[in-house]
JSON list of C-alpha atoms in Angstrom, two decimals:
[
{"chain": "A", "resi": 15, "resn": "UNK", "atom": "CA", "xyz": [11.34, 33.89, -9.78]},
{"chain": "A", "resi": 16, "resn": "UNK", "atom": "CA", "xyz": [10.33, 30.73, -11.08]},
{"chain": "A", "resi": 17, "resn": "UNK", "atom": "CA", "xyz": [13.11, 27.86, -11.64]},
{"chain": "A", "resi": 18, "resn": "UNK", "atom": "CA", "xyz": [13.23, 26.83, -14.99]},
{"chain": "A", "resi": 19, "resn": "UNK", "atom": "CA", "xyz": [15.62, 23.92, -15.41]},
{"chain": "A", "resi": 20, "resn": "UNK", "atom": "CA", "xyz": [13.58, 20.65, -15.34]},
{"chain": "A", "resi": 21, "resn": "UNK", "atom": "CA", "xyz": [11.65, 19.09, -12.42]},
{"chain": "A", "resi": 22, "resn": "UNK", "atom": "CA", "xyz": [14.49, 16.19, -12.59]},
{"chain": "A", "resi": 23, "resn": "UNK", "atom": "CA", "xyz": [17.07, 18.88, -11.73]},
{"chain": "A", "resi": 24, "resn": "UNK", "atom": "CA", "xyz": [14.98, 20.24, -8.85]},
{"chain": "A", "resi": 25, "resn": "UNK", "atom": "CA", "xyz": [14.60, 17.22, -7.26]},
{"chain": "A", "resi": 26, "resn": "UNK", "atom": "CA", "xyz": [17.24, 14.98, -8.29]},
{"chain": "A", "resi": 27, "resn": "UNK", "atom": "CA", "xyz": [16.93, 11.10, -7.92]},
{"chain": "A", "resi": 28, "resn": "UNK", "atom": "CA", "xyz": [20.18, 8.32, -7.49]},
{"chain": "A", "resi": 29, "resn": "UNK", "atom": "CA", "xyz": [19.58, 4.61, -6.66]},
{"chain": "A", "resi": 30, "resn": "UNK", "atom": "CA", "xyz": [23.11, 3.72, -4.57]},
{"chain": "A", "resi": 31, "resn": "UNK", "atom": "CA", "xyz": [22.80, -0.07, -4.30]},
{"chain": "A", "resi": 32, "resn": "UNK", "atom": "CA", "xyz": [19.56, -0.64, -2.09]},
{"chain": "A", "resi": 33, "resn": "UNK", "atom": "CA", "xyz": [19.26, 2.93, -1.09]},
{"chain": "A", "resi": 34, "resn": "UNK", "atom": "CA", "xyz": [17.06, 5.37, -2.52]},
{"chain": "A", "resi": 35, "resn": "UNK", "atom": "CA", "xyz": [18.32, 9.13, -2.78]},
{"chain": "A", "resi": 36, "resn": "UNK", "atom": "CA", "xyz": [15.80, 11.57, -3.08]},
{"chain": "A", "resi": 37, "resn": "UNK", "atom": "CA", "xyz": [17.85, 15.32, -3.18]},
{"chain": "A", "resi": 38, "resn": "UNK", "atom": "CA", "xyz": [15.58, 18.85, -3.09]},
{"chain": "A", "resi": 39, "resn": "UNK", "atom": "CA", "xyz": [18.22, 21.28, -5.09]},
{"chain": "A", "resi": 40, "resn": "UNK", "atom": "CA", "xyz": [16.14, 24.28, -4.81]},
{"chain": "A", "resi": 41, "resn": "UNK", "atom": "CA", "xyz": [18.44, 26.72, -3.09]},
{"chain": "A", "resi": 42, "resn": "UNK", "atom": "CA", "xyz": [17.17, 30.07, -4.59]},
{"chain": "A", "resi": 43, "resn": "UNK", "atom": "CA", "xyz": [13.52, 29.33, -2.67]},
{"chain": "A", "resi": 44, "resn": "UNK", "atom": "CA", "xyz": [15.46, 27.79, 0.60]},
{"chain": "A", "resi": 45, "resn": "UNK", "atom": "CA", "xyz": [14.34, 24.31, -0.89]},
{"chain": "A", "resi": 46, "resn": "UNK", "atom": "CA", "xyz": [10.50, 25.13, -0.86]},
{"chain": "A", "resi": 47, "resn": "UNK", "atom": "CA", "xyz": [8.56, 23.03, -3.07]},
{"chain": "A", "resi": 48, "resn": "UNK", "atom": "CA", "xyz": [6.79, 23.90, -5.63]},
{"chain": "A", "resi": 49, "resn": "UNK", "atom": "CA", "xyz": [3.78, 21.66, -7.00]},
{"chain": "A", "resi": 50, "resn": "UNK", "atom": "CA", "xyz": [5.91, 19.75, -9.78]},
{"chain": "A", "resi": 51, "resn": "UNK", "atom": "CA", "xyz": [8.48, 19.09, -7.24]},
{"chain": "A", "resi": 52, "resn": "UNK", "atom": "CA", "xyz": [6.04, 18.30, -4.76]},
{"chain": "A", "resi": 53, "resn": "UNK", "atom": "CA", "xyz": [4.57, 15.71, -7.30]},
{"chain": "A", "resi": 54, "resn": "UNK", "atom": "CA", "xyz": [7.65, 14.40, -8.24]},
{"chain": "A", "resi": 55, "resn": "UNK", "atom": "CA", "xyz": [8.57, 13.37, -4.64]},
{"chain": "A", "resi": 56, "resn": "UNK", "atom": "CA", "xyz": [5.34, 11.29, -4.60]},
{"chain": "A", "resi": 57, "resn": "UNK", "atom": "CA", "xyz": [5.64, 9.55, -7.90]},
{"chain": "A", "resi": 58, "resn": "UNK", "atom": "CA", "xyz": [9.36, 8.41, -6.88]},
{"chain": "A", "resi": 59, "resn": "UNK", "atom": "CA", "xyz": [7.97, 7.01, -3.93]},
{"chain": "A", "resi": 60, "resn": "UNK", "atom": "CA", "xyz": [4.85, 6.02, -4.95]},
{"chain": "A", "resi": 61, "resn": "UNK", "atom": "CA", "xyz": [7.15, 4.02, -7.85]},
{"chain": "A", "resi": 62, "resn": "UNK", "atom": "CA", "xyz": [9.84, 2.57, -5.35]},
{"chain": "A", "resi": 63, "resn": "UNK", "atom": "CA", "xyz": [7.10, 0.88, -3.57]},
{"chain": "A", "resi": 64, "resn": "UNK", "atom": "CA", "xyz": [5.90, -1.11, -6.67]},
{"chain": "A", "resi": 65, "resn": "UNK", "atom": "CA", "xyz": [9.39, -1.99, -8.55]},
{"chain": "A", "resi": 66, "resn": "UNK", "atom": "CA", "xyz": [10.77, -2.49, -4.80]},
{"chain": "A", "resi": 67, "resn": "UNK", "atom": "CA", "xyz": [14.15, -1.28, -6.17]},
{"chain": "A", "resi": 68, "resn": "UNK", "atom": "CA", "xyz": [15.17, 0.24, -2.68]},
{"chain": "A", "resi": 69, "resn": "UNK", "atom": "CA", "xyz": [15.07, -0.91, 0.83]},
{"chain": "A", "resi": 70, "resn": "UNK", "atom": "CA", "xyz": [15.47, 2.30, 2.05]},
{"chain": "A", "resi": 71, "resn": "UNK", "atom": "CA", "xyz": [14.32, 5.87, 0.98]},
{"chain": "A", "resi": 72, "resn": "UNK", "atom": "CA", "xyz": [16.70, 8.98, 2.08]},
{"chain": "A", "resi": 73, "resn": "UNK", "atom": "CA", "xyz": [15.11, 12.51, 1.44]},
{"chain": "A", "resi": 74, "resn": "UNK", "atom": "CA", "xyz": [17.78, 15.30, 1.08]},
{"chain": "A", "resi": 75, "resn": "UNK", "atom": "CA", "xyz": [18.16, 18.90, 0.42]},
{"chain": "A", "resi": 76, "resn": "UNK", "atom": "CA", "xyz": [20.78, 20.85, -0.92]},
{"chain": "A", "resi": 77, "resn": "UNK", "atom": "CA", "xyz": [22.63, 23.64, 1.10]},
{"chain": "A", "resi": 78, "resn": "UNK", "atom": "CA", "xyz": [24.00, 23.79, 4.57]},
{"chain": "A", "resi": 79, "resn": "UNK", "atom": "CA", "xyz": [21.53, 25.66, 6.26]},
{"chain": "A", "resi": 80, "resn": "UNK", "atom": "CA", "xyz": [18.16, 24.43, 4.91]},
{"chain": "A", "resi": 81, "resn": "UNK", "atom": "CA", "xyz": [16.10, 21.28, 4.34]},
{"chain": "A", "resi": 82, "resn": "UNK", "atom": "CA", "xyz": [12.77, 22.16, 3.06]},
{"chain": "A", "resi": 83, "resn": "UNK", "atom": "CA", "xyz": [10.71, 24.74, 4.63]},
{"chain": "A", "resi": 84, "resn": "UNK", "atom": "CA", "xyz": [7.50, 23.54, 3.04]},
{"chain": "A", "resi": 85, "resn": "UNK", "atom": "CA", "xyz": [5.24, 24.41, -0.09]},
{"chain": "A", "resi": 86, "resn": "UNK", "atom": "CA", "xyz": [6.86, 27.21, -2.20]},
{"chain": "A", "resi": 87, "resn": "UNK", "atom": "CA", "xyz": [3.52, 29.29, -3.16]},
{"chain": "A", "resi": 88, "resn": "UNK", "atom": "CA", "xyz": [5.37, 32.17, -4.44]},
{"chain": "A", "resi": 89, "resn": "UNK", "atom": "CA", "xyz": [3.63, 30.35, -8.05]},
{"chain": "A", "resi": 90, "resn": "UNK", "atom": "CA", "xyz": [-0.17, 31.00, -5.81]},
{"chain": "A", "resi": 91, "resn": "UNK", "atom": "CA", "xyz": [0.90, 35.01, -6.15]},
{"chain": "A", "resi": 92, "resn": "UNK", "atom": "CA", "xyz": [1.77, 35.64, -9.65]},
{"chain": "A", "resi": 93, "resn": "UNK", "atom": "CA", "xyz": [-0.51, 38.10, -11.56]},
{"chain": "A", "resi": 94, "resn": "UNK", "atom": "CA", "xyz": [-1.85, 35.23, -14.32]},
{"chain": "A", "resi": 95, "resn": "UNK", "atom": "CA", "xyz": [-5.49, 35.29, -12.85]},
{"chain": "A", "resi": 96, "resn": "UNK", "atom": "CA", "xyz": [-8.23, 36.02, -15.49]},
{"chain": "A", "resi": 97, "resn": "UNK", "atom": "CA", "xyz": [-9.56, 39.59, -15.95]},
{"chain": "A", "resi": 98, "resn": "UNK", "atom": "CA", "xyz": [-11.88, 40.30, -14.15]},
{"chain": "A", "resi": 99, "resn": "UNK", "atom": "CA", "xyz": [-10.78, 37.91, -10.84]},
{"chain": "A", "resi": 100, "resn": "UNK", "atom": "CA", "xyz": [-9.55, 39.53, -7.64]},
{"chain": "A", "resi": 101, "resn": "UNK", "atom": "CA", "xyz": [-5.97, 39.70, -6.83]},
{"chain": "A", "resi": 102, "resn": "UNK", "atom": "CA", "xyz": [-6.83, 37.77, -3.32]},
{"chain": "A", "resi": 103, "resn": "UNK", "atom": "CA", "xyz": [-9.21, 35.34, -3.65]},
{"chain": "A", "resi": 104, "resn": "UNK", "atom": "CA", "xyz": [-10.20, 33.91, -0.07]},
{"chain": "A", "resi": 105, "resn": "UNK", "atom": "CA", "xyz": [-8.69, 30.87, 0.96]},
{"chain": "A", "resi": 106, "resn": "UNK", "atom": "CA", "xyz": [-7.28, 30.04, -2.51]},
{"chain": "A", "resi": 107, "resn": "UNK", "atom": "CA", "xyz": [-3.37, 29.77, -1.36]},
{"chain": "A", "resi": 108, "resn": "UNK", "atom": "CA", "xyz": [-4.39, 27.22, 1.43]},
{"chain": "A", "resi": 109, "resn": "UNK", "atom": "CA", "xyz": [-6.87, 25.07, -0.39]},
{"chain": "A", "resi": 110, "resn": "UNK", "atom": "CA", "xyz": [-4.29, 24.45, -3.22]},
{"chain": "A", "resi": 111, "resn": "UNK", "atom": "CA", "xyz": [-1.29, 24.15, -0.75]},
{"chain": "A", "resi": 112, "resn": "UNK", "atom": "CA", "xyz": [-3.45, 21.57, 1.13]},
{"chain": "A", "resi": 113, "resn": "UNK", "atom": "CA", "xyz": [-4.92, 19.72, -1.89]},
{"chain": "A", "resi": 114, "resn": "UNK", "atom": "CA", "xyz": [-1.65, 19.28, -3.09]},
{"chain": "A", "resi": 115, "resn": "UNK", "atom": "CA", "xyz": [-0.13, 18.24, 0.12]},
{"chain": "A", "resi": 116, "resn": "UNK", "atom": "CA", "xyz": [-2.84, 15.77, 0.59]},
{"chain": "A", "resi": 117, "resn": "UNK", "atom": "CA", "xyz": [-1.47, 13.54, -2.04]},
{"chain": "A", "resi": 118, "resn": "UNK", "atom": "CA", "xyz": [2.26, 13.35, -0.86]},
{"chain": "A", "resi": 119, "resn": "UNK", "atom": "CA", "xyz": [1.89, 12.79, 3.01]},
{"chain": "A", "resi": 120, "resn": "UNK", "atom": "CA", "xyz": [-0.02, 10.01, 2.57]},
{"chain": "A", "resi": 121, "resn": "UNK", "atom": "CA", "xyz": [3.14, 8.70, 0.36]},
{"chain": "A", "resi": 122, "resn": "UNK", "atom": "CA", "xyz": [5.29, 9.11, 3.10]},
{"chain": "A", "resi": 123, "resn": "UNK", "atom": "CA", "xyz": [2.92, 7.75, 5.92]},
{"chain": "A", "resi": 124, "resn": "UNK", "atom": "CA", "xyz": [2.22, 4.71, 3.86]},
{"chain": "A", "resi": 125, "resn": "UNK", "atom": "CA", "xyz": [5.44, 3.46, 2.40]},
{"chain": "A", "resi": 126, "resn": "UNK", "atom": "CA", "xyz": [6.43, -0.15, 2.88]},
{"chain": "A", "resi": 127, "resn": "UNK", "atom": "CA", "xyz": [10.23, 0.72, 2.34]},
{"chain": "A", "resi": 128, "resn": "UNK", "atom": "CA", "xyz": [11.56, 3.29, 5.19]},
{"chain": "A", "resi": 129, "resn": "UNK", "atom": "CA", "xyz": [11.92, 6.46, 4.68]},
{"chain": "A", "resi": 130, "resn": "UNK", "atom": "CA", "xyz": [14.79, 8.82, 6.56]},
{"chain": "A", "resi": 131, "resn": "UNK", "atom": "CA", "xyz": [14.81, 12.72, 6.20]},
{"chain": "A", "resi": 132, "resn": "UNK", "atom": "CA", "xyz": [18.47, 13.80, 6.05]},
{"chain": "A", "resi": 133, "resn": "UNK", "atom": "CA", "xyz": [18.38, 16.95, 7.06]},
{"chain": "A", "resi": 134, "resn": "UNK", "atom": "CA", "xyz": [21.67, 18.91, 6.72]},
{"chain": "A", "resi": 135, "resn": "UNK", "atom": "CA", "xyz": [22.56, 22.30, 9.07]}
]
């Protein structure tokens, strides 16, 4: 079931004085993220590092139990493939999972302002 309130809502964004919050409010997919989410995560910290807003960068999930269990590619599934194309197409889940995750790690890894996962549960 795909989440339709906007990315901002799925991954939510406060500046508390010097601290960056960065909150994944997925809940109904265990906080999985999706490729807009995904995206968004970069681009917030990809933007910190320029404007140099925050000194610090805290990445949150909602919930108790859960942080983020990865990429959501329930999306990779859905039945919107062109006639004619096979319902499993090999290696198609893992090269868009990867090409996607290829542009936020390196977000992470290269940040000039730390970075702490708080990771609730």
């Amino acid at each position: 079931m795909a989440d339709e309130r906007p990315i901002e809502d799925q991954i939510r964004f406060e500046l508390k004085g010097s601290v960056a919050w960065i909150t994944i409010d997925r809940p109904q997919v265990g906080n999985a993220l999706n490729p807009p989410g995904r995206n968004r995560i970069r681009d917030l910290i990809n933007d910190l590092n320029v404007s140099k807003q925050a000194r610090c960068i805290v990445i949150t999930a909602t919930g108790e139990k859960l942080f983020c269990p990865g990429a959501d590619l329930s999306h990779v599934y859905e039945k919107n493939r062109p006639e004619g194309v096979p319902d499993q197409v090999a290696g198609d889940p893992r090269r868009m999972m990867l090409d996607g995750q290829y542009t936020l790690f390196p977000a992470i890894l290269d940040s000039d302002i730390p970075i702490i996962a708080a990771v609730n549960g």
